[in-house]
């Protein structure tokens, strides 16, 4: 009998089938409690960008924990690591003068961005701008706002009424976004939520020019462009942000994961100065929003140490190289009879998509393949559309990349 209720899990299957207990990690590897070593194909859940075993992050956290674990940042209360982290992230942001609202993770960031966008329009005297536009395949976290924005249908189903005024468009067509805004009337639309590279929905890189076009449509219609960089932020897209790589200058950016590489939970919302401005005006007063752990001092200290590592080792630049190496290394897998295609080449983000006929004839293939990968020393997971997630730590070297591909290849041959 297990008391621990897992996230995204069929608990009956876990009670009967057991758990895989991950015990420790070093670099791009993790070990289970039986001492079996795995190459971590997914950087846990897309987050361990700097790899495991970074003592300096642990030491920074320890120093802060014993000095002051955290303190409320409500009202005029503050702590030094939170102030420094906001300044550091603001300095890396694509738009100069951005403001940074700290949260406990990606779902918090999405919830905050949703409320920030709607509140922004209220403050500007356009309260009817409440509509939120999302895309098919989108994953924006699992708070109620993020669930309502889900482009992965199964993630939204089964919970009764969610947040209203959400419209979904196709993932790859700027024309579709324009049409949706026109149909609703731009004066009704608050924001467009966009993962620069779709992650959990299956790893889909934007078609050439897509991001620039949707950014321009938002600018033209006044709709706030929210880049959900929870996965792509902090190096994974081959730059500090996907938005800096592609020159997007979003109105709002959501981030989490790579900000601490998962050493502690932390997220943030980066607001361009024009979005923050009405909130900071003399007569606006308090924005009634925030979390107990907004600006958590120890998480912020860990984030700062993580960013030190990223900067010193130029991991965003390294990611740009790994993006190519990963694409080249994975390419031969596309020839395998079970594989439909390999999506890769945009950031350290890839998916080995199983063939549609294989999936139709045996829907258990992805789950069996994940088990086979484990047997071959690769820890990965299946994304909903029958693809293996490949998003290793950004520090992966050639030998480890070889180990990853060999493991997957062996697993494909064995199922
Ligand atoms: C694009 C995106 N947005 C938001 C989230 C939610 O983040 P969290 O799970 O930290 O709440 C995720 C998580 O994977 C994500 O991939």
Short mmCIF file of C-alpha atoms and ligand atoms in Angstrom, two decimals:
data_model
loop_
_atom_site.label_atom_id
_atom_site.label_comp_id
_atom_site.label_asym_id
_atom_site.label_seq_id
_atom_site.Cartn_x
_atom_site.Cartn_y
_atom_site.Cartn_z
CA UNK A 1 0.00 0.00 0.00
CA UNK A 2 1.43 3.36 -0.96
CA UNK A 3 0.34 6.54 0.79
CA UNK A 4 2.21 8.82 -1.59
CA UNK A 5 -0.27 10.00 -4.26
CA UNK A 6 1.81 10.54 -7.40
CA UNK A 7 1.34 13.36 -9.88
CA UNK A 8 -0.12 12.45 -13.29
CA UNK A 9 -0.47 8.82 -12.25
CA UNK A 10 -2.83 5.86 -12.40
CA UNK A 11 -2.51 4.99 -8.71
CA UNK A 12 -4.04 1.55 -9.11
CA UNK A 13 -1.38 0.68 -11.67
CA UNK A 14 1.30 1.99 -9.32
CA UNK A 15 0.00 -0.02 -6.37
CA UNK A 16 0.10 -3.17 -8.47
CA UNK A 17 3.13 -2.37 -10.63
CA UNK A 18 5.39 -0.54 -8.18
CA UNK A 19 7.41 2.66 -8.21
CA UNK A 20 10.83 3.51 -9.56
CA UNK A 21 12.53 5.33 -6.71
CA UNK A 22 15.27 7.64 -7.95
CA UNK A 23 17.95 8.00 -5.32
CA UNK A 24 20.74 10.29 -6.46
CA UNK A 25 22.24 12.01 -9.47
CA UNK A 26 25.53 13.24 -10.90
CA UNK A 27 25.89 15.18 -14.14
CA UNK A 28 23.42 13.72 -16.66
CA UNK A 29 22.96 10.45 -14.74
CA UNK A 30 20.63 9.33 -11.99
CA UNK A 31 20.64 6.09 -9.96
CA UNK A 32 17.67 4.20 -8.53
CA UNK A 33 17.56 2.69 -5.05
CA UNK A 34 18.88 -0.62 -6.39
CA UNK A 35 21.97 1.14 -7.70
CA UNK A 36 21.02 0.95 -11.40
CA UNK A 37 22.35 3.91 -13.38
CA UNK A 38 20.33 5.74 -16.05
CA UNK A 39 21.15 8.53 -18.44
CA UNK A 40 18.47 11.13 -17.73
CA UNK A 41 16.94 11.77 -21.15
CA UNK A 42 14.46 14.32 -19.82
CA UNK A 43 16.42 16.35 -17.22
CA UNK A 44 13.68 15.13 -14.85
CA UNK A 45 10.71 17.18 -16.05
CA UNK A 46 12.63 19.44 -18.49
CA UNK A 47 14.28 21.24 -15.61
CA UNK A 48 17.72 20.02 -14.56
CA UNK A 49 19.58 22.22 -17.04
CA UNK A 50 22.90 22.33 -15.15
CA UNK A 51 22.86 18.61 -14.32
CA UNK A 52 22.89 16.90 -10.93
CA UNK A 53 25.33 17.15 -8.04
CA UNK A 54 26.15 20.87 -8.18
CA UNK A 55 27.45 21.40 -4.68
CA UNK A 56 27.67 25.16 -5.04
CA UNK A 57 23.90 25.37 -5.48
CA UNK A 58 23.43 23.19 -2.41
CA UNK A 59 25.89 25.31 -0.44
CA UNK A 60 24.19 28.56 -1.44
CA UNK A 61 20.85 27.10 -0.35
CA UNK A 62 22.35 25.85 2.93
CA UNK A 63 23.86 29.24 3.72
CA UNK A 64 20.53 30.96 3.14
CA UNK A 65 18.53 28.28 5.00
CA UNK A 66 20.56 28.71 8.13
CA UNK A 67 20.61 32.52 7.88
CA UNK A 68 16.94 33.04 7.01
CA UNK A 69 15.04 30.28 5.18
CA UNK A 70 12.57 32.78 3.87
CA UNK A 71 10.30 35.58 4.83
CA UNK A 72 7.07 36.97 3.49
CA UNK A 73 7.36 39.40 0.62
CA UNK A 74 3.81 40.72 1.01
CA UNK A 75 3.52 44.49 1.18
CA UNK A 76 6.83 46.21 1.75
CA UNK A 77 8.57 43.13 3.21
CA UNK A 78 11.44 41.73 1.23
CA UNK A 79 14.59 39.64 1.35
CA UNK A 80 17.94 40.16 -0.36
CA UNK A 81 18.04 36.99 -2.54
CA UNK A 82 14.58 37.77 -3.96
CA UNK A 83 15.61 41.34 -4.79
CA UNK A 84 18.82 40.13 -6.43
CA UNK A 85 17.10 37.38 -8.38
CA UNK A 86 14.46 39.75 -9.75
CA UNK A 87 17.21 42.13 -10.84
CA UNK A 88 19.24 39.32 -12.39
CA UNK A 89 16.30 37.88 -14.32
CA UNK A 90 15.14 41.37 -15.30
CA UNK A 91 18.63 41.98 -16.71
CA UNK A 92 18.45 38.84 -18.85
CA UNK A 93 14.91 39.55 -20.06
CA UNK A 94 14.34 40.51 -23.70
CA UNK A 95 12.82 43.88 -22.80
CA UNK A 96 14.88 46.36 -20.81
CA UNK A 97 13.23 47.67 -17.66
CA UNK A 98 11.07 44.54 -17.19
CA UNK A 99 9.61 43.77 -13.76
CA UNK A 100 9.77 40.30 -12.25
CA UNK A 101 7.04 38.71 -10.10
CA UNK A 102 8.34 35.56 -8.35
CA UNK A 103 6.23 32.43 -7.85
CA UNK A 104 6.68 28.83 -6.72
CA UNK A 105 6.59 27.20 -10.16
CA UNK A 106 5.25 27.20 -13.69
CA UNK A 107 1.56 26.74 -12.91
CA UNK A 108 1.73 29.64 -10.46
CA UNK A 109 3.38 31.69 -13.17
CA UNK A 110 0.61 30.92 -15.66
CA UNK A 111 -2.07 31.71 -13.10
CA UNK A 112 -0.31 34.98 -12.32
CA UNK A 113 0.07 35.86 -16.01
CA UNK A 114 -3.61 35.18 -16.63
CA UNK A 115 -4.69 37.44 -13.80
CA UNK A 116 -2.05 40.03 -14.67
CA UNK A 117 -3.31 40.22 -18.25
CA UNK A 118 -6.97 40.59 -17.30
CA UNK A 119 -6.17 43.05 -14.50
CA UNK A 120 -3.99 45.07 -16.87
CA UNK A 121 -6.96 45.65 -19.14
CA UNK A 122 -9.20 46.55 -16.21
CA UNK A 123 -6.66 49.15 -15.10
CA UNK A 124 -6.59 50.51 -18.63
CA UNK A 125 -10.37 50.92 -18.58
CA UNK A 126 -11.06 48.03 -20.95
CA UNK A 127 -12.60 45.46 -18.60
CA UNK A 128 -14.30 43.66 -21.46
CA UNK A 129 -10.91 42.34 -22.62
CA UNK A 130 -11.09 39.03 -20.78
CA UNK A 131 -10.73 36.45 -23.53
CA UNK A 132 -7.63 34.24 -23.51
CA UNK A 133 -6.36 32.53 -26.64
CA UNK A 134 -4.44 29.28 -26.46
CA UNK A 135 -3.16 26.73 -29.00
CA UNK A 136 -3.75 23.07 -29.68
CA UNK A 137 -1.09 20.85 -28.01
CA UNK A 138 -0.50 23.60 -25.42
CA UNK A 139 0.51 22.72 -21.87
CA UNK A 140 0.30 25.64 -19.50
CA UNK A 141 0.44 23.85 -16.17
CA UNK A 142 -2.26 22.39 -14.01
CA UNK A 143 -3.69 25.17 -11.87
CA UNK A 144 -7.25 25.93 -12.89
CA UNK A 145 -6.15 28.72 -15.23
CA UNK A 146 -3.56 26.48 -16.91
CA UNK A 147 -6.03 23.59 -17.09
CA UNK A 148 -8.48 25.93 -18.82
CA UNK A 149 -5.78 26.88 -21.33
CA UNK A 150 -4.90 23.25 -22.04
CA UNK A 151 -4.50 22.44 -25.70
CA UNK A 152 -3.98 18.81 -24.69
CA UNK A 153 -7.68 17.97 -24.48
CA UNK A 154 -7.33 15.12 -22.00
CA UNK A 155 -5.72 17.46 -19.48
CA UNK A 156 -8.76 19.73 -19.40
CA UNK A 157 -11.48 17.07 -19.37
CA UNK A 158 -13.32 15.76 -16.34
CA UNK A 159 -13.29 18.65 -13.88
CA UNK A 160 -16.52 20.46 -14.63
CA UNK A 161 -16.59 24.12 -15.62
CA UNK A 162 -13.18 25.77 -15.84
CA UNK A 163 -12.13 29.39 -16.43
CA UNK A 164 -14.40 30.88 -19.10
CA UNK A 165 -13.61 32.97 -22.14
CA UNK A 166 -10.89 30.71 -23.52
CA UNK A 167 -10.54 30.21 -27.27
CA UNK A 168 -8.28 27.64 -28.86
CA UNK A 169 -6.50 28.03 -32.21
CA UNK A 170 -4.30 25.69 -34.23
CA UNK A 171 -0.67 25.53 -33.13
CA UNK A 172 0.94 26.50 -36.41
CA UNK A 173 -1.21 29.06 -38.23
CA UNK A 174 -0.90 32.81 -37.68
CA UNK A 175 -3.94 33.27 -39.93
CA UNK A 176 -5.98 31.18 -37.53
CA UNK A 177 -4.97 33.43 -34.63
CA UNK A 178 -5.90 36.52 -36.62
CA UNK A 179 -9.27 35.05 -37.51
CA UNK A 180 -10.00 34.08 -33.89
CA UNK A 181 -9.21 37.61 -32.71
CA UNK A 182 -11.33 39.14 -35.47
CA UNK A 183 -14.22 36.78 -34.73
CA UNK A 184 -14.20 37.67 -31.04
CA UNK A 185 -13.40 41.35 -31.68
CA UNK A 186 -9.94 42.50 -30.57
CA UNK A 187 -11.56 44.67 -27.92
CA UNK A 188 -12.63 41.44 -26.17
CA UNK A 189 -9.26 39.65 -26.22
CA UNK A 190 -6.85 39.98 -23.29
CA UNK A 191 -3.94 37.74 -24.19
CA UNK A 192 -2.50 35.04 -26.42
CA UNK A 193 -0.56 32.29 -24.64
CA UNK A 194 2.24 30.74 -26.65
CA UNK A 195 4.93 28.17 -25.90
CA UNK A 196 7.72 29.16 -28.32
CA UNK A 197 8.49 25.46 -28.71
CA UNK A 198 5.58 23.26 -27.68
CA UNK A 199 6.85 20.86 -25.03
CA UNK A 200 4.58 18.42 -23.23
CA UNK A 201 2.15 18.47 -26.17
CA UNK A 202 4.73 16.54 -28.19
CA UNK A 203 7.73 18.81 -28.90
CA UNK A 204 6.74 20.89 -31.89
CA UNK A 205 9.08 23.64 -33.02
CA UNK A 206 7.35 26.66 -34.51
CA UNK A 207 7.16 26.76 -38.30
CA UNK A 208 9.61 29.25 -39.85
CA UNK A 209 8.39 32.79 -39.17
CA UNK A 210 5.43 31.68 -37.03
CA UNK A 211 6.55 33.34 -33.80
CA UNK A 212 7.36 36.65 -35.47
CA UNK A 213 3.99 36.67 -37.23
CA UNK A 214 1.88 35.92 -34.16
CA UNK A 215 3.90 38.49 -32.22
CA UNK A 216 3.08 41.06 -34.91
CA UNK A 217 -0.62 40.15 -34.90
CA UNK A 218 -0.76 40.65 -31.13
CA UNK A 219 0.97 44.02 -31.47
CA UNK A 220 -1.45 45.10 -34.19
CA UNK A 221 -4.56 44.08 -32.28
CA UNK A 222 -3.34 45.14 -28.82
CA UNK A 223 -3.64 41.57 -27.54
CA UNK A 224 -0.97 40.81 -24.92
CA UNK A 225 1.59 38.27 -26.16
CA UNK A 226 2.43 35.86 -23.34
CA UNK A 227 5.44 33.65 -24.04
CA UNK A 228 5.26 30.58 -21.83
CA UNK A 229 8.96 29.90 -21.37
CA UNK A 230 8.62 27.50 -18.47
CA UNK A 231 10.52 24.94 -20.56
CA UNK A 232 12.37 27.12 -23.05
CA UNK A 233 13.68 29.69 -20.56
CA UNK A 234 17.18 29.58 -19.07
CA UNK A 235 19.14 27.99 -21.85
CA UNK A 236 17.06 25.15 -23.21
CA UNK A 237 16.19 27.00 -26.43
CA UNK A 238 19.85 27.87 -27.10
CA UNK A 239 19.67 31.34 -25.56
CA UNK A 240 18.62 32.74 -22.20
CA UNK A 241 15.07 32.73 -23.55
CA UNK A 242 13.46 31.60 -26.78
CA UNK A 243 12.17 35.18 -26.89
CA UNK A 244 15.70 36.57 -26.94
CA UNK A 245 16.75 34.05 -29.58
CA UNK A 246 13.90 35.02 -31.89
CA UNK A 247 13.62 38.70 -30.97
CA UNK A 248 10.03 38.47 -29.72
CA UNK A 249 9.89 41.08 -26.94
CA UNK A 250 6.82 39.52 -25.29
CA UNK A 251 4.51 41.59 -23.13
CA UNK A 252 4.68 38.88 -20.48
CA UNK A 253 6.97 35.85 -20.04
CA UNK A 254 6.27 32.96 -17.70
CA UNK A 255 9.21 30.93 -16.44
CA UNK A 256 10.18 28.29 -13.85
CA UNK A 257 12.15 25.00 -14.10
CA UNK A 258 15.58 26.08 -15.44
CA UNK A 259 15.61 29.18 -13.21
CA UNK A 260 16.85 26.86 -10.41
CA UNK A 261 17.44 23.77 -12.58
CA UNK A 262 14.92 22.25 -10.17
CA UNK A 263 17.27 22.38 -7.18
CA UNK A 264 14.39 24.14 -5.42
CA UNK A 265 10.90 25.07 -6.65
CA UNK A 266 10.75 28.55 -8.15
CA UNK A 267 9.02 30.38 -10.97
CA UNK A 268 8.56 33.89 -12.25
CA UNK A 269 6.55 36.21 -14.45
CA UNK A 270 8.47 38.84 -16.38
CA UNK A 271 6.35 41.83 -17.31
CA UNK A 272 7.49 44.33 -19.93
CA UNK A 273 7.61 47.86 -18.46
CA UNK A 274 4.46 48.92 -20.30
CA UNK A 275 2.52 46.03 -18.72
CA UNK A 276 3.79 46.82 -15.21
CA UNK A 277 3.22 50.56 -15.59
CA UNK A 278 -0.52 50.77 -14.76
CA UNK A 279 0.03 48.52 -11.71
CA UNK A 280 2.77 50.84 -10.42
CA UNK A 281 0.88 54.10 -10.89
CA UNK A 282 0.27 56.37 -7.88
CA UNK A 283 -3.49 55.76 -7.62
CA UNK A 284 -3.68 52.08 -8.51
CA UNK A 285 -3.11 50.73 -5.03
CA UNK A 286 -2.58 47.11 -4.09
CA UNK A 287 -2.75 44.25 -6.57
CA UNK A 288 -4.37 41.53 -4.45
CA UNK A 289 -2.25 38.69 -5.76
CA UNK A 290 0.74 36.72 -4.54
CA UNK A 291 1.81 33.53 -2.88
CA UNK A 292 3.27 32.60 0.51
CA UNK A 293 6.43 31.55 -1.31
CA UNK A 294 6.63 34.43 -3.79
CA UNK A 295 10.29 35.39 -3.58
CA UNK A 296 11.24 32.49 -1.28
CA UNK A 297 14.70 33.44 -0.03
CA UNK A 298 16.34 30.00 -0.19
CA UNK A 299 14.84 29.15 -3.56
CA UNK A 300 16.07 32.54 -4.80
CA UNK A 301 19.56 31.86 -3.43
CA UNK A 302 19.58 28.52 -5.27
CA UNK A 303 18.40 30.26 -8.44
CA UNK A 304 21.22 32.81 -8.21
CA UNK A 305 23.82 30.05 -7.75
CA UNK A 306 22.26 28.14 -10.67
CA UNK A 307 22.47 31.23 -12.89
CA UNK A 308 26.13 31.65 -11.85
CA UNK A 309 26.81 28.13 -13.13
CA UNK A 310 24.91 28.77 -16.35
CA UNK A 311 26.78 32.00 -16.98
CA UNK A 312 30.25 30.67 -16.10
CA UNK A 313 29.87 27.55 -18.23
CA UNK A 314 28.03 29.42 -21.00
CA UNK A 315 25.34 26.78 -21.00
CA UNK A 316 22.98 28.66 -23.31
CA UNK A 317 25.73 28.70 -25.93
CA UNK A 318 26.49 25.06 -25.21
CA UNK A 319 22.80 24.29 -25.71
CA UNK A 320 22.98 25.75 -29.20
CA UNK A 321 25.74 23.25 -30.04
CA UNK A 322 23.94 20.39 -28.29
CA UNK A 323 20.81 21.23 -30.29
CA UNK A 324 22.69 20.20 -33.46
CA UNK A 325 24.57 17.27 -31.97
CA UNK A 326 21.36 15.89 -30.52
CA UNK A 327 19.54 16.23 -33.85
CA UNK A 328 22.37 14.45 -35.69
CA UNK A 329 22.62 11.69 -33.12
CA UNK A 330 18.88 11.02 -33.03
CA UNK A 331 18.34 11.21 -36.82
CA UNK A 332 19.14 7.51 -37.53
CA UNK A 333 16.34 6.45 -35.15
CA UNK A 334 13.85 7.75 -37.73
CA UNK A 335 14.75 4.73 -39.90
CA UNK A 336 13.50 2.28 -37.28
CA UNK A 337 10.28 0.48 -38.24
CA UNK A 338 8.52 1.57 -35.03
CA UNK A 339 9.39 5.25 -35.49
CA UNK A 340 7.29 7.69 -37.53
CA UNK A 341 9.62 10.66 -37.20
CA UNK A 342 12.17 12.32 -34.98
CA UNK A 343 11.41 15.94 -34.14
CA UNK A 344 14.55 17.82 -33.13
CA UNK A 345 16.84 20.69 -34.05
CA UNK A 346 15.26 23.55 -32.10
CA UNK A 347 16.82 23.79 -28.67
CA UNK A 348 17.75 20.83 -26.51
CA UNK A 349 14.29 19.49 -27.14
CA UNK A 350 13.37 16.42 -29.16
CA UNK A 351 10.76 13.72 -29.54
CA UNK A 352 11.01 10.25 -31.00
CA UNK A 353 7.52 9.88 -32.43
CA UNK A 354 6.22 6.35 -32.84
CA UNK A 355 4.66 5.41 -36.15
CA UNK A 356 0.89 6.03 -36.40
CA UNK A 357 0.13 2.46 -37.56
CA UNK A 358 2.17 1.00 -34.72
CA UNK A 359 0.26 3.17 -32.23
CA UNK A 360 -3.08 2.23 -33.77
CA UNK A 361 -2.35 -1.50 -33.71
CA UNK A 362 -0.96 -1.49 -30.17
CA UNK A 363 -1.56 1.59 -28.01
CA UNK A 364 0.56 0.07 -25.22
CA UNK A 365 3.74 0.45 -27.33
CA UNK A 366 4.85 3.81 -25.82
CA UNK A 367 4.52 2.52 -22.25
CA UNK A 368 6.35 -0.70 -23.12
CA UNK A 369 9.06 1.30 -24.86
CA UNK A 370 9.57 3.46 -21.76
CA UNK A 371 10.08 0.29 -19.69
CA UNK A 372 12.49 -1.08 -22.31
CA UNK A 373 14.42 2.22 -22.26
CA UNK A 374 14.84 1.84 -18.51
CA UNK A 375 16.14 -1.69 -19.01
CA UNK A 376 18.63 -0.21 -21.49
CA UNK A 377 19.75 2.46 -19.01
CA UNK A 378 17.74 5.44 -20.30
CA UNK A 379 15.17 7.22 -18.17
CA UNK A 380 12.52 8.89 -20.32
CA UNK A 381 8.75 9.09 -20.58
CA UNK A 382 6.07 8.95 -23.23
CA UNK A 383 4.32 12.15 -24.22
CA UNK A 384 0.58 11.86 -24.86
CA UNK A 385 0.79 11.57 -28.61
CA UNK A 386 3.02 8.50 -28.49
CA UNK A 387 6.47 10.10 -28.52
CA UNK A 388 9.49 9.72 -26.28
CA UNK A 389 10.61 12.95 -24.61
CA UNK A 390 14.26 13.84 -25.13
CA UNK A 391 15.39 16.93 -23.22
CA UNK A 392 18.59 16.06 -21.37
CA UNK A 393 20.60 18.36 -19.10
CA UNK A 394 22.44 20.98 -21.16
CA UNK A 395 25.81 19.62 -19.99
CA UNK A 396 25.52 16.34 -21.90
CA UNK A 397 28.77 15.39 -23.69
CA UNK A 398 29.32 13.27 -26.81
CA UNK A 399 29.91 10.03 -24.92
CA UNK A 400 26.72 10.50 -22.92
CA UNK A 401 24.82 11.40 -26.06
CA UNK A 402 26.04 8.13 -27.59
CA UNK A 403 24.86 6.28 -24.49
CA UNK A 404 21.44 7.91 -24.80
CA UNK A 405 20.95 7.01 -28.45
CA UNK A 406 22.31 3.48 -28.02
CA UNK A 407 19.91 2.89 -25.13
CA UNK A 408 16.87 4.09 -27.06
CA UNK A 409 17.93 2.13 -30.11
CA UNK A 410 18.35 -1.04 -28.02
CA UNK A 411 14.94 -0.46 -26.46
CA UNK A 412 13.29 0.01 -29.87
CA UNK A 413 14.80 -3.29 -31.03
CA UNK A 414 13.56 -5.10 -27.95
CA UNK A 415 9.86 -4.18 -27.89
C1 LIG B 1 5.12 25.25 -20.94
C2 LIG B 1 4.75 24.95 -19.52
N1 LIG B 1 4.04 25.83 -18.82
C3 LIG B 1 3.72 25.62 -17.54
C4 LIG B 1 4.09 24.47 -16.89
C5 LIG B 1 3.71 24.24 -15.46
O1 LIG B 1 4.81 24.25 -14.64
P1 LIG B 1 4.78 23.52 -13.20
O2 LIG B 1 4.63 22.06 -13.47
O3 LIG B 1 6.10 23.91 -12.60
O4 LIG B 1 3.66 24.06 -12.42
C6 LIG B 1 4.85 23.52 -17.59
C7 LIG B 1 5.28 22.27 -16.92
O5 LIG B 1 5.80 21.37 -17.53
C8 LIG B 1 5.17 23.76 -18.94
O6 LIG B 1 5.84 22.86 -19.65
#
